[in-house]
Amino acid sequence: MIYAFASFELDTARVELRHGGAPVPVEPQVFALLRLLIENRERMVSRDEIVERVWGGRFISDAAVSSRIKSARQVLGDDGQAQRFIRTVHGLGFRFVAEVTQRSTIEVVATPQPPKPPAEDPRPSIAVLPFRLLGDAGAHYVVADALPQDLITALSRLHWLFVIARASSFRFQPDAQDLEQVRAALNVRYCLTGLVEVLGGAMSVSVELSDAGEGGVVWAERFRCPIADAHEVREEIVRRVIGAIEFQIPLKEANRARLRAPENLDAWSAYHLGLQHMYRFTKPDNEAAARYFTQAAALEPAFARAYAGLSFTHFQNAFLRYTDDGEEARRQARRYAEQCLERDPADPFGNLAMGRAHWLSGDLDASLPWLERSTELNPNYAQARYSRAWTLALLGEAGESRSNVDTALALSPLDPLRYGMLGVRAFSHLVREEPEEAARWAEQAALSPGAHALIEMIAVAAHTLNGDPAQAERWAQSVRRRAPNFTRDDFLRAFPFRAAGVRNTVTAALAAHGF
């Protein structure tokens, strides 16, 4: 079909825009947008429909839609003021307003070729489906609609996850949500479903994360609150759900990757395997993580997160003295963080890695802005909040540190770095000269799975300051077994306290047990 308007022709058969008979260069998405608007010129086309038809339902920002509209206007010699061809219906969508005539074309094609399917995004993908509402919610019925939208918005900040746009996922209404049909229609790996139930003056929200291919439940949780507090707890529910997804999907993806032969791993599979090894905080696992991240970067050189992972492994090398050349490890941690941010400046993990790289050199003031930016990019990123809490504690800002670490613990109660979060809580009490509380939290930290020798040294200091030298010595002996060469200087290099009083107190406590 050829659509003629003003001095232009849009030829759908040749996928060509012509001006005065001469072809005009136009990007494929811009052409698709023009075609959509022209073929539906009798009505307004919403932003959601544009996303669905032009981007295939992928999650994209309003800015991306506006950018393509601007490009379409520019190629037609139009602009946002004149709007001779494309008119904006503010807050709703767009409409093609120029007069159009059309004529058919006859194409002779010797051998019809099926169109190539779009390249599949290698990231794990998720669809948030509409929540089901049971009971009479009165004016609070909107919670069932608002929560899935809140979750889509929050999930879109996770750069490692491909999020299906609402326009596509909301086609599957609560009474017709067959996961197999959803998977086939949206080509999605995971689904998030929910039930909002109102009984008397209470509301409960059940959320379920499912593997759309296998049909199994990956994770589920139920939240309860008085119905009057429904809107206030929405944010808390979103935080808890995002925290669970940050943990559960990478775990599932790593287990899925293990079933593949090493030579068949794609970049994302290698990355998720690297994450699992990285969080074990042992030298052999850290080396394995570095190999997987290197493999991911080789398979996909533009893969920003692979470089953030490599930065983190070099951070471990320096932090836990896995290498004799700590200066080189610090340099590599900074270099790989920079390479991540060159590829994706808005990646929260990359900003976290840069903040940790500054931390290694003891430059807490330079570290903090990167960690703050990481939490701004994704307020539900538990590990960024935890790292920010570490830095604030070392700077002597115990109150704000405690607020951040408590949020991190709530966001990710099963986090692989939970022991570190508990260690930060202990530090916040040390800064406030509350040795009893410091000892209680330090004991929990040292007993948590994955805790390394530096965490045990926190317990040594806290129990000493709390007047329990026997318990402190038990942890000191464990440190000497696990890391015979660790000294108090290593501890202070890892945790560069700004306040001289706290530094001197902790140093004396460690010295009392031979460090």
Short mmCIF file of C-alpha atoms in Angstrom, two decimals:
data_model
loop_
_atom_site.label_atom_id
_atom_site.label_comp_id
_atom_site.label_asym_id
_atom_site.label_seq_id
_atom_site.Cartn_x
_atom_site.Cartn_y
_atom_site.Cartn_z
CA MET A 1 0.00 0.00 0.00
CA ILE A 2 1.15 3.55 -0.81
CA TYR A 3 -0.10 6.39 1.37
CA ALA A 4 0.25 9.86 -0.19
CA PHE A 5 0.10 13.07 1.85
CA ALA A 6 1.37 16.55 0.97
CA SER A 7 4.50 15.86 -1.13
CA PHE A 8 5.26 12.56 0.63
CA GLU A 9 4.58 8.91 -0.12
CA LEU A 10 4.86 6.09 2.41
CA ASP A 11 5.32 2.80 0.56
CA THR A 12 4.65 -0.15 2.88
CA ALA A 13 5.69 -2.75 0.31
CA ARG A 14 9.14 -1.26 -0.20
CA VAL A 15 9.36 0.03 3.39
CA GLU A 16 10.24 3.41 1.89
CA LEU A 17 9.37 7.04 2.53
CA ARG A 18 9.64 9.29 -0.53
CA HIS A 19 9.59 13.08 -0.80
CA GLY A 20 8.91 14.44 -4.28
CA GLY A 21 9.56 10.92 -5.58
CA ALA A 22 13.02 10.66 -3.99
CA PRO A 23 13.65 8.20 -1.12
CA VAL A 24 14.13 9.80 2.28
CA PRO A 25 16.44 8.07 4.82
CA VAL A 26 14.36 7.00 7.83
CA GLU A 27 15.06 4.70 10.77
CA PRO A 28 13.03 1.45 10.87
CA GLN A 29 11.28 2.36 14.14
CA VAL A 30 10.40 5.80 12.82
CA PHE A 31 8.99 4.23 9.65
CA ALA A 32 6.96 1.77 11.74
CA LEU A 33 5.66 4.65 13.86
CA LEU A 34 4.62 6.68 10.80
CA ARG A 35 2.88 3.67 9.31
CA LEU A 36 1.00 3.00 12.55
CA LEU A 37 -0.20 6.59 12.83
CA ILE A 38 -1.16 6.88 9.15
CA GLU A 39 -3.04 3.57 9.05
CA ASN A 40 -4.99 4.62 12.15
CA ARG A 41 -5.41 8.28 11.20
CA GLU A 42 -9.11 8.25 11.97
CA ARG A 43 -8.36 8.01 15.69
CA MET A 44 -5.81 8.81 18.37
CA VAL A 45 -3.10 6.18 18.96
CA SER A 46 -2.13 5.84 22.63
CA ARG A 47 1.43 5.64 23.91
CA ASP A 48 0.75 2.09 25.13
CA GLU A 49 -0.33 1.02 21.65
CA ILE A 50 2.77 2.60 20.13
CA VAL A 51 4.96 0.65 22.56
CA GLU A 52 3.07 -2.54 21.77
CA ARG A 53 3.17 -2.16 17.96
CA VAL A 54 6.56 -0.49 17.42
CA TRP A 55 8.62 -1.98 20.25
CA GLY A 56 6.84 -5.34 20.51
CA GLY A 57 5.65 -4.70 24.06
CA ARG A 58 9.11 -4.27 25.58
CA PHE A 59 9.39 -1.87 28.49
CA ILE A 60 10.65 1.49 27.23
CA SER A 61 10.50 4.97 28.69
CA ASP A 62 8.16 7.79 27.67
CA ALA A 63 11.30 9.64 26.61
CA ALA A 64 12.01 6.96 23.98
CA VAL A 65 8.51 7.36 22.51
CA SER A 66 8.87 11.15 22.49
CA SER A 67 12.25 10.82 20.78
CA ARG A 68 10.78 8.75 17.93
CA ILE A 69 7.84 11.15 17.55
CA LYS A 70 10.32 14.01 17.28
CA SER A 71 12.32 12.10 14.64
CA ALA A 72 9.15 11.36 12.65
CA ARG A 73 8.22 15.02 12.67
CA GLN A 74 11.72 16.07 11.63
CA VAL A 75 11.78 13.72 8.65
CA LEU A 76 8.48 15.27 7.50
CA GLY A 77 9.64 18.85 8.09
CA ASP A 78 7.17 19.13 10.97
CA ASP A 79 7.74 20.14 14.58
CA GLY A 80 5.99 20.18 17.94
CA GLN A 81 4.72 23.74 17.37
CA ALA A 82 3.25 23.43 13.86
CA GLN A 83 2.02 19.82 14.18
CA ARG A 84 0.98 19.79 10.50
CA PHE A 85 1.20 16.01 10.30
CA ILE A 86 1.43 14.55 13.82
CA ARG A 87 -0.71 16.12 16.52
CA THR A 88 -0.10 15.51 20.22
CA VAL A 89 -3.13 14.68 22.37
CA HIS A 90 -1.63 15.74 25.66
CA GLY A 91 -1.28 13.00 28.23
CA LEU A 92 -2.93 10.43 25.96
CA GLY A 93 -1.21 9.85 22.62
CA PHE A 94 -0.86 11.06 19.03
CA ARG A 95 -2.87 11.36 15.83
CA PHE A 96 -1.92 11.76 12.15
CA VAL A 97 -3.95 14.77 10.93
CA ALA A 98 -2.80 15.44 7.34
CA GLU A 99 -5.10 14.43 4.49
CA VAL A 100 -4.08 11.06 3.07
CA THR A 101 -4.90 9.23 -0.15
CA GLN A 102 -3.96 5.64 -0.70
CA ARG A 103 -3.48 3.24 -3.56
CA SER A 104 -2.58 -0.41 -3.66
CA THR A 105 0.61 -1.83 -5.12
CA ILE A 106 1.18 -5.15 -6.81
CA GLU A 107 4.36 -6.91 -5.87
CA VAL A 108 5.81 -9.81 -7.81
CA VAL A 109 7.87 -11.94 -5.47
CA ALA A 110 9.57 -14.98 -6.95
CA THR A 111 10.06 -16.86 -3.67
CA PRO A 112 8.21 -15.58 -0.66
CA GLN A 113 10.48 -15.48 2.38
CA PRO A 114 9.10 -15.48 5.90
CA PRO A 115 10.14 -12.46 7.92
CA LYS A 116 12.99 -12.99 10.31
CA PRO A 117 11.85 -13.09 13.92
CA PRO A 118 13.28 -10.36 16.11
CA ALA A 119 16.42 -11.34 17.99
CA GLU A 120 15.50 -12.73 21.40
CA ASP A 121 16.71 -10.66 24.32
CA PRO A 122 19.04 -12.92 26.30
CA ARG A 123 18.06 -11.46 29.67
CA PRO A 124 15.59 -13.24 31.96
CA SER A 125 12.14 -11.88 31.16
CA ILE A 126 9.10 -11.27 33.35
CA ALA A 127 5.47 -10.30 32.87
CA VAL A 128 3.53 -8.71 35.71
CA LEU A 129 -0.10 -9.74 35.21
CA PRO A 130 -3.18 -7.90 36.54
CA PHE A 131 -3.96 -8.76 40.15
CA ARG A 132 -7.26 -10.42 41.02
CA LEU A 133 -9.56 -8.63 43.49
CA LEU A 134 -11.84 -10.51 45.88
CA GLY A 135 -14.31 -8.87 48.24
CA ASP A 136 -15.66 -5.36 48.48
CA ALA A 137 -12.68 -3.01 48.65
CA GLY A 138 -14.76 0.16 48.33
CA ALA A 139 -12.60 3.12 47.41
CA HIS A 140 -9.48 0.98 47.85
CA TYR A 141 -10.25 -1.19 44.82
CA VAL A 142 -7.57 0.72 42.90
CA VAL A 143 -4.88 -1.07 44.92
CA ALA A 144 -5.37 -4.15 42.74
CA ASP A 145 -4.67 -2.02 39.64
CA ALA A 146 -1.97 0.17 41.13
CA LEU A 147 0.26 -2.55 42.60
CA PRO A 148 1.07 -4.28 39.28
CA GLN A 149 1.88 -0.90 37.72
CA ASP A 150 4.09 -0.01 40.69
CA LEU A 151 5.89 -3.33 40.26
CA ILE A 152 6.40 -2.84 36.51
CA THR A 153 7.93 0.57 37.18
CA ALA A 154 10.21 -0.76 39.91
CA LEU A 155 11.25 -3.84 37.93
CA SER A 156 12.18 -1.69 34.94
CA ARG A 157 15.07 -0.34 37.03
CA LEU A 158 16.66 -3.78 37.15
CA HIS A 159 18.91 -3.64 34.10
CA TRP A 160 19.47 -7.40 34.17
CA LEU A 161 15.75 -8.11 33.72
CA PHE A 162 13.60 -7.76 30.58
CA VAL A 163 10.17 -6.43 31.65
CA ILE A 164 7.11 -6.85 29.43
CA ALA A 165 5.15 -3.62 29.03
CA ARG A 166 1.78 -3.22 30.70
CA ALA A 167 0.03 -2.90 27.32
CA SER A 168 0.95 -6.52 26.59
CA SER A 169 0.81 -8.18 30.00
CA PHE A 170 -2.54 -6.63 30.94
CA ARG A 171 -4.24 -8.38 28.05
CA PHE A 172 -4.36 -11.42 30.33
CA GLN A 173 -7.12 -10.53 32.75
CA PRO A 174 -7.25 -12.18 36.20
CA ASP A 175 -9.91 -14.73 35.27
CA ALA A 176 -7.97 -15.94 32.21
CA GLN A 177 -4.32 -16.24 33.25
CA ASP A 178 -3.01 -19.49 31.85
CA LEU A 179 0.78 -19.34 32.29
CA GLU A 180 1.43 -21.53 29.27
CA GLN A 181 -0.59 -19.15 27.09
CA VAL A 182 1.19 -16.16 28.62
CA ARG A 183 4.58 -17.74 27.91
CA ALA A 184 3.65 -18.57 24.32
CA ALA A 185 2.16 -15.14 23.61
CA LEU A 186 4.79 -13.00 25.29
CA ASN A 187 7.84 -15.28 25.03
CA VAL A 188 8.39 -14.66 28.72
CA ARG A 189 10.31 -16.76 31.26
CA TYR A 190 8.72 -15.63 34.53
CA CYS A 191 5.30 -14.35 35.57
CA LEU A 192 4.30 -12.35 38.63
CA THR A 193 0.67 -12.78 39.65
CA GLY A 194 -1.27 -11.52 42.64
CA LEU A 195 -4.50 -11.65 44.60
CA VAL A 196 -5.92 -8.76 46.62
CA GLU A 197 -8.52 -9.98 49.11
CA VAL A 198 -10.69 -7.78 51.32
CA LEU A 199 -12.43 -9.22 54.36
CA GLY A 200 -14.00 -6.90 56.90
CA GLY A 201 -11.58 -4.13 57.69
CA ALA A 202 -8.48 -6.02 56.54
CA MET A 203 -6.76 -6.45 53.21
CA SER A 204 -4.34 -9.21 52.24
CA VAL A 205 -2.14 -9.22 49.16
CA SER A 206 -0.72 -12.52 47.88
CA VAL A 207 2.08 -12.36 45.31
CA GLU A 208 3.48 -15.33 43.39
CA LEU A 209 6.52 -15.58 41.13
CA SER A 210 6.24 -18.50 38.71
CA ASP A 211 8.43 -20.09 36.08
CA ALA A 212 6.24 -19.75 32.99
CA GLY A 213 8.01 -22.58 31.18
CA GLU A 214 8.03 -25.16 33.95
CA GLY A 215 4.83 -23.95 35.61
CA GLY A 216 6.34 -24.14 39.09
CA VAL A 217 6.21 -21.53 41.84
CA VAL A 218 9.61 -19.92 42.41
CA TRP A 219 8.59 -17.72 45.35
CA ALA A 220 5.41 -16.57 47.07
CA GLU A 221 4.52 -14.20 49.91
CA ARG A 222 1.43 -12.83 51.60
CA PHE A 223 1.07 -9.36 53.08
CA ARG A 224 -1.68 -8.21 55.47
CA CYS A 225 -2.74 -4.77 56.61
CA PRO A 226 -5.81 -2.81 57.74
CA ILE A 227 -7.68 -1.68 54.67
CA ALA A 228 -7.29 1.94 55.74
CA ASP A 229 -3.51 1.53 55.39
CA ALA A 230 -3.66 -0.10 51.96
CA HIS A 231 -2.13 2.78 50.02
CA GLU A 232 0.54 3.41 52.65
CA VAL A 233 1.80 -0.19 52.53
CA ARG A 234 1.94 -0.35 48.73
CA GLU A 235 5.49 0.94 48.74
CA GLU A 236 6.53 -1.60 51.36
CA ILE A 237 5.00 -4.46 49.34
CA VAL A 238 6.83 -3.31 46.20
CA ARG A 239 10.14 -3.14 48.09
CA ARG A 240 9.70 -6.64 49.49
CA VAL A 241 8.71 -8.13 46.14
CA ILE A 242 11.61 -6.50 44.27
CA GLY A 243 14.04 -7.66 46.95
CA ALA A 244 12.80 -11.24 46.58
CA ILE A 245 13.04 -11.11 42.78
CA GLU A 246 16.61 -9.73 43.00
CA PHE A 247 17.50 -12.91 44.90
CA GLN A 248 15.23 -15.61 43.47
CA ILE A 249 15.55 -15.10 39.69
CA PRO A 250 19.39 -14.99 39.59
CA LEU A 251 19.41 -18.15 41.74
CA LYS A 252 17.00 -19.86 39.36
CA GLU A 253 18.96 -18.65 36.31
CA ALA A 254 22.23 -20.00 37.75
CA ASN A 255 20.62 -23.39 38.37
CA ARG A 256 19.25 -23.34 34.83
CA ALA A 257 22.70 -22.49 33.43
CA ARG A 258 24.30 -25.44 35.22
CA LEU A 259 22.28 -27.79 33.04
CA ARG A 260 24.06 -26.47 29.94
CA ALA A 261 27.44 -27.54 28.65
CA PRO A 262 30.04 -24.80 29.31
CA GLU A 263 30.53 -24.20 25.59
CA ASN A 264 26.78 -23.55 25.20
CA LEU A 265 26.52 -20.78 27.79
CA ASP A 266 25.35 -17.39 26.61
CA ALA A 267 26.57 -14.18 28.23
CA TRP A 268 23.72 -13.92 30.72
CA SER A 269 24.01 -17.56 31.78
CA ALA A 270 27.74 -17.14 32.38
CA TYR A 271 27.05 -13.94 34.31
CA HIS A 272 24.54 -15.58 36.66
CA LEU A 273 26.90 -18.47 37.35
CA GLY A 274 29.58 -15.90 38.11
CA LEU A 275 27.26 -14.15 40.59
CA GLN A 276 26.69 -17.34 42.54
CA HIS A 277 30.40 -17.97 42.91
CA MET A 278 31.17 -14.32 43.66
CA TYR A 279 28.88 -14.17 46.69
CA ARG A 280 30.51 -17.14 48.40
CA PHE A 281 33.52 -14.98 49.31
CA THR A 282 36.21 -17.67 49.05
CA LYS A 283 39.33 -17.44 46.93
CA PRO A 284 38.50 -20.45 44.66
CA ASP A 285 34.93 -19.20 44.14
CA ASN A 286 36.16 -15.69 43.42
CA GLU A 287 38.51 -17.08 40.77
CA ALA A 288 35.65 -19.09 39.25
CA ALA A 289 33.45 -15.98 39.24
CA ALA A 290 36.16 -14.01 37.41
CA ARG A 291 36.34 -16.75 34.75
CA TYR A 292 32.58 -16.68 34.19
CA PHE A 293 32.46 -12.87 34.01
CA THR A 294 35.37 -12.88 31.56
CA GLN A 295 33.51 -15.44 29.45
CA ALA A 296 30.36 -13.26 29.52
CA ALA A 297 32.32 -10.18 28.41
CA ALA A 298 33.97 -12.15 25.59
CA LEU A 299 30.60 -13.45 24.37
CA GLU A 300 29.03 -9.98 24.50
CA PRO A 301 31.61 -7.15 24.70
CA ALA A 302 28.89 -4.54 25.29
CA PHE A 303 27.57 -6.43 28.33
CA ALA A 304 28.05 -3.79 31.06
CA ARG A 305 27.28 -6.01 34.04
CA ALA A 306 30.02 -8.49 33.18
CA TYR A 307 32.54 -5.72 33.84
CA ALA A 308 30.84 -4.77 37.10
CA GLY A 309 31.19 -8.41 38.16
CA LEU A 310 34.88 -8.39 37.27
CA SER A 311 35.31 -5.20 39.30
CA PHE A 312 33.71 -6.93 42.28
CA THR A 313 36.04 -9.94 42.03
CA HIS A 314 39.08 -7.63 42.09
CA PHE A 315 37.51 -5.82 45.04
CA GLN A 316 37.44 -9.17 46.83
CA ASN A 317 41.07 -9.84 45.90
CA ALA A 318 42.09 -6.59 47.60
CA PHE A 319 39.57 -6.63 50.45
CA LEU A 320 40.30 -10.19 51.61
CA ARG A 321 43.97 -10.25 50.53
CA TYR A 322 43.55 -13.06 47.99
CA THR A 323 46.54 -11.56 46.19
CA ASP A 324 49.89 -10.19 47.30
CA ASP A 325 49.55 -7.28 44.89
CA GLY A 326 46.76 -5.33 46.53
CA GLU A 327 47.54 -2.18 44.59
CA GLU A 328 47.01 -3.97 41.26
CA ALA A 329 43.74 -5.46 42.53
CA ARG A 330 42.52 -1.99 43.51
CA ARG A 331 43.52 -0.63 40.12
CA GLN A 332 41.66 -3.42 38.31
CA ALA A 333 38.57 -2.94 40.46
CA ARG A 334 38.47 0.70 39.40
CA ARG A 335 39.26 -0.05 35.73
CA TYR A 336 36.48 -2.62 35.33
CA ALA A 337 33.97 -0.40 37.12
CA GLU A 338 34.83 2.35 34.63
CA GLN A 339 34.36 -0.09 31.72
CA CYS A 340 30.92 -1.00 33.04
CA LEU A 341 29.89 2.64 33.33
CA GLU A 342 31.24 3.43 29.85
CA ARG A 343 28.74 0.89 28.51
CA ASP A 344 25.84 1.76 30.82
CA PRO A 345 26.22 4.83 33.08
CA ALA A 346 22.82 4.15 34.66
CA ASP A 347 23.52 0.58 35.78
CA PRO A 348 23.09 0.40 39.59
CA PHE A 349 25.60 -2.47 39.90
CA GLY A 350 28.20 -0.49 37.96
CA ASN A 351 27.75 2.53 40.23
CA LEU A 352 28.00 0.23 43.24
CA ALA A 353 31.24 -1.24 41.87
CA MET A 354 32.70 2.24 41.38
CA GLY A 355 31.77 3.20 44.93
CA ARG A 356 33.45 0.07 46.30
CA ALA A 357 36.55 0.76 44.19
CA HIS A 358 36.92 4.17 45.87
CA TRP A 359 36.34 2.51 49.22
CA LEU A 360 39.38 0.28 48.63
CA SER A 361 41.64 3.33 48.50
CA GLY A 362 40.13 4.68 51.71
CA ASP A 363 38.48 7.59 49.91
CA LEU A 364 35.08 7.40 51.60
CA ASP A 365 34.04 10.87 50.45
CA ALA A 366 34.49 9.82 46.81
CA SER A 367 32.79 6.48 47.43
CA LEU A 368 29.56 7.84 48.89
CA PRO A 369 28.21 9.72 45.81
CA TRP A 370 28.50 6.58 43.67
CA LEU A 371 26.63 4.51 46.26
CA GLU A 372 23.99 7.22 46.59
CA ARG A 373 23.57 7.27 42.81
CA SER A 374 23.18 3.48 42.83
CA THR A 375 20.29 3.70 45.30
CA GLU A 376 18.76 6.60 43.37
CA LEU A 377 18.80 4.52 40.18
CA ASN A 378 17.19 1.62 42.03
CA PRO A 379 15.79 2.44 45.49
CA ASN A 380 15.11 -1.27 46.03
CA TYR A 381 18.72 -2.36 45.45
CA ALA A 382 19.53 -3.92 48.83
CA GLN A 383 23.27 -4.27 48.29
CA ALA A 384 23.66 -0.61 47.34
CA ARG A 385 21.88 0.40 50.53
CA TYR A 386 24.07 -1.99 52.49
CA SER A 387 27.28 -0.62 50.96
CA ARG A 388 26.08 2.91 51.59
CA ALA A 389 25.41 1.94 55.21
CA TRP A 390 29.01 0.64 55.54
CA THR A 391 30.40 3.94 54.26
CA LEU A 392 28.17 6.04 56.51
CA ALA A 393 29.16 3.99 59.55
CA LEU A 394 32.84 4.44 58.75
CA LEU A 395 32.21 8.18 58.40
CA GLY A 396 30.66 8.17 61.88
CA GLU A 397 27.05 8.78 60.73
CA ALA A 398 25.55 5.92 62.71
CA GLY A 399 21.89 6.97 62.53
CA GLU A 400 21.72 7.21 58.74
CA SER A 401 23.83 4.07 58.46
CA ARG A 402 21.36 2.14 60.58
CA SER A 403 18.41 3.37 58.52
CA ASN A 404 20.05 2.16 55.31
CA VAL A 405 21.08 -1.24 56.63
CA ASP A 406 17.66 -1.87 58.17
CA THR A 407 16.11 -1.14 54.78
CA ALA A 408 18.59 -3.51 53.11
CA LEU A 409 17.73 -6.30 55.57
CA ALA A 410 14.01 -5.77 54.94
CA LEU A 411 14.46 -5.70 51.17
CA SER A 412 16.57 -8.87 51.01
CA PRO A 413 16.22 -11.06 54.13
CA LEU A 414 17.89 -13.99 52.31
CA ASP A 415 20.64 -11.91 50.73
CA PRO A 416 23.98 -13.71 50.21
CA LEU A 417 25.63 -10.73 51.93
CA ARG A 418 23.31 -10.78 54.94
CA TYR A 419 26.29 -11.38 57.22
CA GLY A 420 27.77 -8.10 56.00
CA MET A 421 24.51 -6.27 56.66
CA LEU A 422 24.49 -7.58 60.23
CA GLY A 423 28.13 -6.54 60.54
CA VAL A 424 27.21 -2.99 59.52
CA ARG A 425 24.51 -2.96 62.19
CA ALA A 426 27.18 -3.94 64.72
CA PHE A 427 29.43 -1.14 63.44
CA SER A 428 26.66 1.42 63.88
CA HIS A 429 26.51 0.49 67.57
CA LEU A 430 30.28 0.64 67.94
CA VAL A 431 30.20 4.18 66.55
CA ARG A 432 27.56 5.11 69.14
CA GLU A 433 29.51 3.43 71.93
CA GLU A 434 26.80 0.80 72.54
CA PRO A 435 28.98 -2.30 73.08
CA GLU A 436 26.22 -4.64 74.24
CA GLU A 437 24.15 -4.08 71.09
CA ALA A 438 27.31 -4.17 68.96
CA ALA A 439 28.25 -7.57 70.40
CA ARG A 440 24.75 -8.96 69.82
CA TRP A 441 24.69 -7.95 66.15
CA ALA A 442 28.32 -8.92 65.57
CA GLU A 443 27.63 -12.40 66.93
CA GLN A 444 24.73 -12.82 64.50
CA ALA A 445 26.94 -11.58 61.65
CA ALA A 446 29.81 -13.96 62.42
CA LEU A 447 27.43 -16.94 62.72
CA SER A 448 25.68 -16.20 59.41
CA PRO A 449 26.39 -18.37 56.34
CA GLY A 450 29.22 -17.02 54.22
CA ALA A 451 30.75 -14.79 56.91
CA HIS A 452 34.48 -14.32 56.26
CA ALA A 453 37.40 -13.61 58.59
CA LEU A 454 36.94 -9.83 58.58
CA ILE A 455 33.37 -10.27 59.86
CA GLU A 456 34.72 -12.47 62.66
CA MET A 457 37.17 -9.69 63.55
CA ILE A 458 34.18 -7.39 64.11
CA ALA A 459 32.93 -9.94 66.62
CA VAL A 460 36.37 -9.97 68.32
CA ALA A 461 36.29 -6.20 68.75
CA ALA A 462 32.63 -6.00 69.80
CA HIS A 463 32.85 -8.78 72.44
CA THR A 464 36.07 -7.29 73.82
CA LEU A 465 34.47 -3.87 74.22
CA ASN A 466 31.41 -5.53 75.80
CA GLY A 467 33.60 -7.11 78.49
CA ASP A 468 33.43 -10.72 77.21
CA PRO A 469 37.08 -11.63 76.48
CA ALA A 470 36.35 -15.37 76.36
CA GLN A 471 33.87 -15.06 73.49
CA ALA A 472 36.17 -12.56 71.77
CA GLU A 473 39.07 -15.02 71.99
CA ARG A 474 36.98 -17.83 70.48
CA TRP A 475 36.37 -15.67 67.42
CA ALA A 476 40.03 -14.58 67.37
CA GLN A 477 41.11 -18.22 67.19
CA SER A 478 38.72 -18.79 64.29
CA VAL A 479 40.21 -15.78 62.45
CA ARG A 480 43.74 -17.12 62.94
CA ARG A 481 42.71 -20.53 61.57
CA ARG A 482 41.04 -19.04 58.49
CA ALA A 483 43.40 -16.13 57.78
CA PRO A 484 46.70 -16.66 59.64
CA ASN A 485 48.28 -13.52 58.19
CA PHE A 486 45.50 -11.07 59.04
CA THR A 487 46.50 -8.14 61.24
CA ARG A 488 44.69 -5.16 62.68
CA ASP A 489 46.20 -3.11 59.84
CA ASP A 490 44.36 -5.34 57.37
CA PHE A 491 41.15 -4.74 59.30
CA LEU A 492 41.62 -0.97 59.31
CA ARG A 493 42.56 -0.99 55.62
CA ALA A 494 39.29 -2.82 54.88
CA PHE A 495 37.28 -0.58 57.23
CA PRO A 496 38.93 2.88 57.25
CA PHE A 497 37.12 4.54 60.16
CA ARG A 498 37.06 8.32 59.83
CA ALA A 499 36.56 8.98 63.57
CA ALA A 500 39.90 8.64 65.36
CA GLY A 501 38.20 7.70 68.64
CA VAL A 502 36.39 4.70 67.14
CA ARG A 503 39.49 3.65 65.21
CA ASN A 504 41.64 3.74 68.33
CA THR A 505 39.07 1.86 70.42
CA VAL A 506 38.68 -0.90 67.84
CA THR A 507 42.44 -1.13 67.31
CA ALA A 508 43.02 -1.58 71.04
CA ALA A 509 40.31 -4.27 71.23
CA LEU A 510 41.95 -6.24 68.40
CA ALA A 511 45.41 -5.78 69.90
CA ALA A 512 44.17 -7.34 73.13
CA HIS A 513 43.75 -10.61 71.21
CA GLY A 514 47.05 -10.57 69.37
CA PHE A 515 46.10 -8.70 66.18
#
